[in-house]
mmCIF file of C-alpha atoms in Angstrom:
data_model
loop_
_atom_site.group_PDB
_atom_site.id
_atom_site.type_symbol
_atom_site.label_atom_id
_atom_site.label_comp_id
_atom_site.label_asym_id
_atom_site.label_seq_id
_atom_site.Cartn_x
_atom_site.Cartn_y
_atom_site.Cartn_z
ATOM 1 C CA ALA A 120 3.211 12.437 -12.470
ATOM 2 C CA GLN A 121 0.564 11.496 -9.976
ATOM 3 C CA THR A 122 0.240 13.004 -6.529
ATOM 4 C CA VAL A 123 -1.988 12.186 -3.567
ATOM 5 C CA THR A 124 -2.409 14.561 -0.642
ATOM 6 C CA GLN A 125 -3.880 13.805 2.747
ATOM 7 C CA SER A 126 -3.947 17.035 4.703
ATOM 8 C CA GLN A 127 -5.045 15.551 8.029
ATOM 9 C CA PRO A 128 -2.139 13.756 9.736
ATOM 10 C CA GLU A 129 -4.383 12.844 12.690
ATOM 11 C CA MET A 130 -8.097 12.601 13.319
ATOM 12 C CA SER A 131 -10.171 11.376 16.214
ATOM 13 C CA VAL A 132 -13.778 10.300 16.496
ATOM 14 C CA GLN A 133 -16.036 9.189 19.290
ATOM 15 C CA GLU A 134 -17.204 5.610 19.119
ATOM 16 C CA ALA A 135 -20.504 5.299 17.172
ATOM 17 C CA GLU A 136 -19.998 8.706 15.564
ATOM 18 C CA THR A 137 -19.159 9.529 11.955
ATOM 19 C CA VAL A 138 -15.822 10.782 10.671
ATOM 20 C CA THR A 139 -14.640 11.927 7.258
ATOM 21 C CA LEU A 140 -11.056 11.622 6.066
ATOM 22 C CA SER A 141 -9.941 13.907 3.264
ATOM 23 C CA CYS A 142 -7.902 13.140 0.180
ATOM 24 C CA THR A 143 -7.089 15.154 -2.907
ATOM 25 C CA TYR A 144 -5.150 13.951 -5.893
ATOM 26 C CA ASP A 145 -3.750 15.035 -9.192
ATOM 27 C CA THR A 146 -3.348 13.044 -12.382
ATOM 28 C CA SER A 147 -3.350 13.774 -16.083
ATOM 29 C CA GLU A 148 -5.066 10.492 -16.889
ATOM 30 C CA SER A 149 -8.775 10.148 -17.494
ATOM 31 C CA ASP A 150 -8.966 6.482 -16.523
ATOM 32 C CA TYR A 151 -7.776 5.700 -13.020
ATOM 33 C CA TYR A 152 -8.743 4.045 -9.777
ATOM 34 C CA LEU A 153 -8.809 5.383 -6.262
ATOM 35 C CA PHE A 154 -8.465 3.391 -3.079
ATOM 36 C CA TRP A 155 -8.555 3.722 0.651
ATOM 37 C CA TYR A 156 -6.327 1.348 2.563
ATOM 38 C CA LYS A 157 -6.283 0.773 6.304
ATOM 39 C CA GLN A 158 -3.183 -0.143 8.255
ATOM 40 C CA PRO A 159 -3.972 -1.135 11.864
ATOM 41 C CA PRO A 160 -1.273 -1.449 14.509
ATOM 42 C CA SER A 161 -0.634 -5.052 13.377
ATOM 43 C CA ARG A 162 0.733 -3.443 10.174
ATOM 44 C CA GLN A 163 -1.216 -5.532 7.634
ATOM 45 C CA MET A 164 -2.401 -3.102 4.970
ATOM 46 C CA ILE A 165 -6.036 -3.868 4.125
ATOM 47 C CA LEU A 166 -8.073 -2.580 1.203
ATOM 48 C CA VAL A 167 -11.138 -0.754 2.513
ATOM 49 C CA ILE A 168 -12.830 0.540 -0.613
ATOM 50 C CA ARG A 169 -12.155 1.263 -4.285
ATOM 51 C CA GLN A 170 -13.621 3.697 -6.784
ATOM 52 C CA GLU A 171 -13.360 3.628 -10.561
ATOM 53 C CA ALA A 172 -12.978 7.122 -11.950
ATOM 54 C CA TYR A 173 -15.443 6.460 -14.776
ATOM 55 C CA LYS A 174 -18.217 5.654 -12.306
ATOM 56 C CA GLN A 175 -20.235 8.575 -11.025
ATOM 57 C CA GLN A 176 -21.823 6.602 -8.226
ATOM 58 C CA ASN A 177 -19.940 6.741 -4.963
ATOM 59 C CA ALA A 178 -18.648 3.403 -3.713
ATOM 60 C CA THR A 179 -19.908 2.014 -0.421
ATOM 61 C CA GLU A 180 -18.824 -0.949 1.688
ATOM 62 C CA ASN A 181 -20.974 -1.398 4.765
ATOM 63 C CA ARG A 182 -20.066 1.459 7.124
ATOM 64 C CA PHE A 183 -17.500 2.887 4.704
ATOM 65 C CA SER A 184 -18.433 5.192 1.858
ATOM 66 C CA VAL A 185 -16.648 7.689 -0.323
ATOM 67 C CA ASN A 186 -17.463 11.107 -1.669
ATOM 68 C CA PHE A 187 -15.839 11.172 -5.088
ATOM 69 C CA GLN A 188 -15.714 14.601 -6.684
ATOM 70 C CA LYS A 189 -13.929 14.068 -9.980
ATOM 71 C CA ALA A 190 -13.847 17.694 -11.110
ATOM 72 C CA ALA A 191 -12.425 18.785 -7.786
ATOM 73 C CA LYS A 192 -10.111 15.741 -7.672
ATOM 74 C CA SER A 193 -11.310 14.952 -4.211
ATOM 75 C CA PHE A 194 -11.874 11.506 -2.707
ATOM 76 C CA SER A 195 -12.939 11.523 0.932
ATOM 77 C CA LEU A 196 -13.729 8.512 3.089
ATOM 78 C CA LYS A 197 -16.676 8.520 5.474
ATOM 79 C CA ILE A 198 -16.790 6.034 8.317
ATOM 80 C CA SER A 199 -20.188 5.730 9.943
ATOM 81 C CA ASP A 200 -20.904 4.250 13.374
ATOM 82 C CA SER A 201 -17.185 4.226 14.178
ATOM 83 C CA GLN A 202 -15.897 1.233 16.089
ATOM 84 C CA LEU A 203 -12.786 0.753 18.189
ATOM 85 C CA GLY A 204 -11.474 -1.616 15.527
ATOM 86 C CA ASP A 205 -11.501 1.221 13.001
ATOM 87 C CA ALA A 206 -8.521 2.810 14.737
ATOM 88 C CA ALA A 207 -5.666 2.683 12.224
ATOM 89 C CA MET A 208 -3.628 4.637 9.736
ATOM 90 C CA TYR A 209 -5.672 5.282 6.606
ATOM 91 C CA PHE A 210 -3.993 5.762 3.242
ATOM 92 C CA CYS A 211 -5.541 7.169 0.122
ATOM 93 C CA ALA A 212 -4.039 5.796 -3.102
ATOM 94 C CA LEU A 213 -4.327 6.352 -6.840
ATOM 95 C CA ALA A 214 -3.590 3.921 -9.669
ATOM 96 C CA GLY A 215 -3.360 5.020 -13.276
ATOM 97 C CA SER A 216 -2.732 3.113 -16.476
ATOM 98 C CA ALA A 217 0.655 1.958 -15.221
ATOM 99 C CA ARG A 218 -1.215 0.202 -12.414
ATOM 100 C CA GLN A 219 1.233 1.488 -9.845
ATOM 101 C CA LEU A 220 -0.169 2.894 -6.641
ATOM 102 C CA THR A 221 0.719 6.397 -5.493
ATOM 103 C CA PHE A 222 -0.016 6.769 -1.807
ATOM 104 C CA GLY A 223 -0.783 9.755 0.363
ATOM 105 C CA SER A 224 1.074 10.298 3.614
ATOM 106 C CA GLY A 225 -1.744 8.837 5.694
ATOM 107 C CA THR A 226 -4.193 9.910 8.378
ATOM 108 C CA GLN A 227 -3.946 8.371 11.832
ATOM 109 C CA LEU A 228 -7.461 7.749 13.108
ATOM 110 C CA THR A 229 -8.106 7.381 16.827
ATOM 111 C CA VAL A 230 -11.458 6.087 18.028
ATOM 112 C CA LEU A 231 -12.379 7.263 21.510
ATOM 113 C CA PRO A 232 -14.514 5.004 23.689
ATOM 114 C CA GLU B 175 -1.614 -20.087 4.011
ATOM 115 C CA THR B 176 -3.737 -17.399 2.473
ATOM 116 C CA GLY B 177 -3.093 -13.981 1.016
ATOM 117 C CA VAL B 178 0.397 -12.545 1.028
ATOM 118 C CA THR B 179 2.957 -13.739 3.543
ATOM 119 C CA GLN B 180 6.337 -12.288 4.419
ATOM 120 C CA THR B 181 9.266 -13.677 6.369
ATOM 121 C CA PRO B 182 10.887 -12.808 8.603
ATOM 122 C CA ARG B 183 8.550 -10.409 10.387
ATOM 123 C CA HIS B 184 11.439 -8.757 12.196
ATOM 124 C CA LEU B 185 15.099 -8.523 11.231
ATOM 125 C CA VAL B 186 18.059 -6.848 12.885
ATOM 126 C CA MET B 187 21.248 -6.758 10.883
ATOM 127 C CA GLY B 188 24.598 -5.069 10.928
ATOM 128 C CA MET B 189 25.820 -2.929 8.070
ATOM 129 C CA THR B 190 28.173 -5.650 6.839
ATOM 130 C CA ASN B 191 25.615 -8.470 6.906
ATOM 131 C CA LYS B 192 23.811 -10.067 3.992
ATOM 132 C CA LYS B 193 20.213 -11.109 4.464
ATOM 133 C CA SER B 194 17.134 -11.769 2.373
ATOM 134 C CA LEU B 195 13.465 -10.945 2.764
ATOM 135 C CA LYS B 196 10.924 -13.367 1.365
ATOM 136 C CA CYS B 197 7.428 -12.774 0.080
ATOM 137 C CA GLU B 198 4.920 -15.351 -1.105
ATOM 138 C CA GLN B 199 1.473 -14.768 -2.519
ATOM 139 C CA HIS B 200 -1.245 -17.397 -2.577
ATOM 140 C CA LEU B 201 -3.737 -15.399 -4.645
ATOM 141 C CA GLY B 202 -2.793 -16.487 -8.167
ATOM 142 C CA HIS B 203 -1.622 -12.974 -9.007
ATOM 143 C CA ASN B 204 0.953 -12.193 -11.664
ATOM 144 C CA ALA B 205 2.423 -8.920 -10.404
ATOM 145 C CA MET B 206 4.430 -8.366 -7.243
ATOM 146 C CA TYR B 207 5.848 -5.280 -5.591
ATOM 147 C CA TRP B 208 8.312 -4.173 -2.916
ATOM 148 C CA TYR B 209 7.597 -1.026 -0.928
ATOM 149 C CA LYS B 210 9.557 0.778 1.768
ATOM 150 C CA GLN B 211 7.591 2.415 4.575
ATOM 151 C CA SER B 212 9.468 4.849 6.772
ATOM 152 C CA ALA B 213 8.012 6.831 9.625
ATOM 153 C CA LYS B 214 6.259 10.041 8.612
ATOM 154 C CA LYS B 215 6.707 9.348 4.883
ATOM 155 C CA PRO B 216 4.396 7.959 2.198
ATOM 156 C CA LEU B 217 5.006 4.444 0.994
ATOM 157 C CA GLU B 218 7.837 4.330 -1.505
ATOM 158 C CA LEU B 219 7.575 1.908 -4.404
ATOM 159 C CA MET B 220 10.885 0.126 -4.883
ATOM 160 C CA PHE B 221 10.412 -2.624 -7.463
ATOM 161 C CA VAL B 222 7.671 -4.048 -9.650
ATOM 162 C CA TYR B 223 7.586 -7.457 -11.264
ATOM 163 C CA ASN B 224 5.060 -8.473 -13.907
ATOM 164 C CA PHE B 225 5.046 -12.118 -14.925
ATOM 165 C CA LYS B 226 8.466 -12.518 -13.272
ATOM 166 C CA GLU B 227 9.970 -9.657 -15.262
ATOM 167 C CA GLN B 228 11.161 -6.542 -13.490
ATOM 168 C CA THR B 229 9.292 -3.595 -14.957
ATOM 169 C CA GLU B 230 10.123 -0.899 -12.465
ATOM 170 C CA ASN B 231 13.117 0.115 -10.386
ATOM 171 C CA ASN B 232 12.519 3.412 -8.701
ATOM 172 C CA SER B 233 16.141 4.516 -8.384
ATOM 173 C CA VAL B 234 16.750 2.058 -5.594
ATOM 174 C CA PRO B 235 20.373 1.727 -4.412
ATOM 175 C CA SER B 236 22.154 -1.393 -5.576
ATOM 176 C CA ARG B 237 22.501 -2.630 -2.002
ATOM 177 C CA PHE B 238 18.882 -3.768 -2.507
ATOM 178 C CA SER B 239 18.636 -6.592 -5.031
ATOM 179 C CA PRO B 240 15.260 -8.124 -5.927
ATOM 180 C CA GLU B 241 14.650 -11.587 -7.273
ATOM 181 C CA CYS B 242 11.440 -13.066 -8.643
ATOM 182 C CA PRO B 243 11.883 -16.753 -9.503
ATOM 183 C CA ASN B 244 8.178 -17.236 -10.265
ATOM 184 C CA SER B 245 4.890 -15.371 -10.029
ATOM 185 C CA SER B 246 4.293 -16.507 -6.460
ATOM 186 C CA HIS B 247 7.622 -15.667 -4.860
ATOM 187 C CA LEU B 248 9.572 -12.467 -4.456
ATOM 188 C CA PHE B 249 12.812 -11.878 -2.610
ATOM 189 C CA LEU B 250 14.710 -8.790 -1.570
ATOM 190 C CA HIS B 251 18.400 -9.436 -1.013
ATOM 191 C CA LEU B 252 20.110 -6.989 1.295
ATOM 192 C CA HIS B 253 23.803 -6.242 1.649
ATOM 193 C CA THR B 254 25.921 -3.448 3.061
ATOM 194 C CA LEU B 255 22.883 -1.568 4.294
ATOM 195 C CA GLN B 256 22.909 1.804 6.021
ATOM 196 C CA PRO B 257 21.073 2.806 9.215
ATOM 197 C CA GLU B 258 18.703 4.967 7.127
ATOM 198 C CA ASP B 259 17.510 1.758 5.445
ATOM 199 C CA SER B 260 15.763 0.810 8.674
ATOM 200 C CA ALA B 261 12.062 0.700 7.825
ATOM 201 C CA LEU B 262 9.081 -1.544 7.287
ATOM 202 C CA TYR B 263 9.362 -3.396 3.979
ATOM 203 C CA LEU B 264 6.039 -4.344 2.470
ATOM 204 C CA CYS B 265 5.355 -6.800 -0.285
ATOM 205 C CA ALA B 266 2.199 -6.642 -2.376
ATOM 206 C CA SER B 267 0.645 -8.484 -5.283
ATOM 207 C CA SER B 268 -2.028 -7.789 -7.858
ATOM 208 C CA GLN B 269 -3.667 -9.390 -10.846
ATOM 209 C CA ASN B 270 -2.716 -7.709 -14.104
ATOM 210 C CA ARG B 271 -5.987 -7.735 -15.953
ATOM 211 C CA ASP B 272 -8.446 -5.085 -17.007
ATOM 212 C CA GLY B 273 -10.269 -3.596 -14.084
ATOM 213 C CA ALA B 274 -8.020 -5.118 -11.457
ATOM 214 C CA TYR B 275 -5.795 -2.445 -10.027
ATOM 215 C CA GLU B 276 -5.955 -3.109 -6.315
ATOM 216 C CA GLN B 277 -2.956 -4.526 -4.541
ATOM 217 C CA TYR B 278 -2.941 -6.923 -1.635
ATOM 218 C CA PHE B 279 -0.273 -6.464 0.988
ATOM 219 C CA GLY B 280 1.694 -8.715 3.265
ATOM 220 C CA PRO B 281 2.270 -7.942 6.951
ATOM 221 C CA GLY B 282 5.725 -6.513 6.295
ATOM 222 C CA THR B 283 9.226 -7.092 7.609
ATOM 223 C CA ARG B 284 10.423 -4.627 10.231
ATOM 224 C CA LEU B 285 14.108 -4.105 9.396
ATOM 225 C CA THR B 286 16.563 -2.491 11.772
ATOM 226 C CA VAL B 287 20.090 -1.796 10.579
ATOM 227 C CA THR B 288 22.608 -1.311 13.359
#
């Protein structure tokens, strides 16, 4: 069984500052993918960034980057230069060979002007 | 239309009603999913369809009945629901090929059972 844990139900960050959202996971598979999804108040779930477990290099997408620590089974998301539009619920997710996503419980991010 | 669309966006129904949720994906994907999102809980996978065949049913009550007539369309037929079934129902799709694991989501249907 796969599990994904997000221990921070809520986080806040000042506009233009940097924030890191935590995620830990557990899986018995060696080949898997990790994702961060964003769900703004409009409710459309949007893929933010993905990481293949076999890649050592941390994924980056503009202001979003991850810190993937495979041995520690940790997958945190860093948002740099936070913007008001970044305010949303962020979900960490894991997909193994069955291709089914296991989601964490989410972190509600508030961006303060 | 682009991406994954869902209709209706909002639905209020009584416990004796029968209604259907519709999902359509315009991405050329071959796998589709239904999720239930309740407040304060992680997303719950309900059903998975690969190439129109149901490959997963996560112990979902029979009052939820999925239908996948083709790779682009997915329905969730609802009947005799309970108030605890009130939630946001999300549809997603993905391409079943090596290296493609990410899913693309629709905006969801907010269901209220009275």
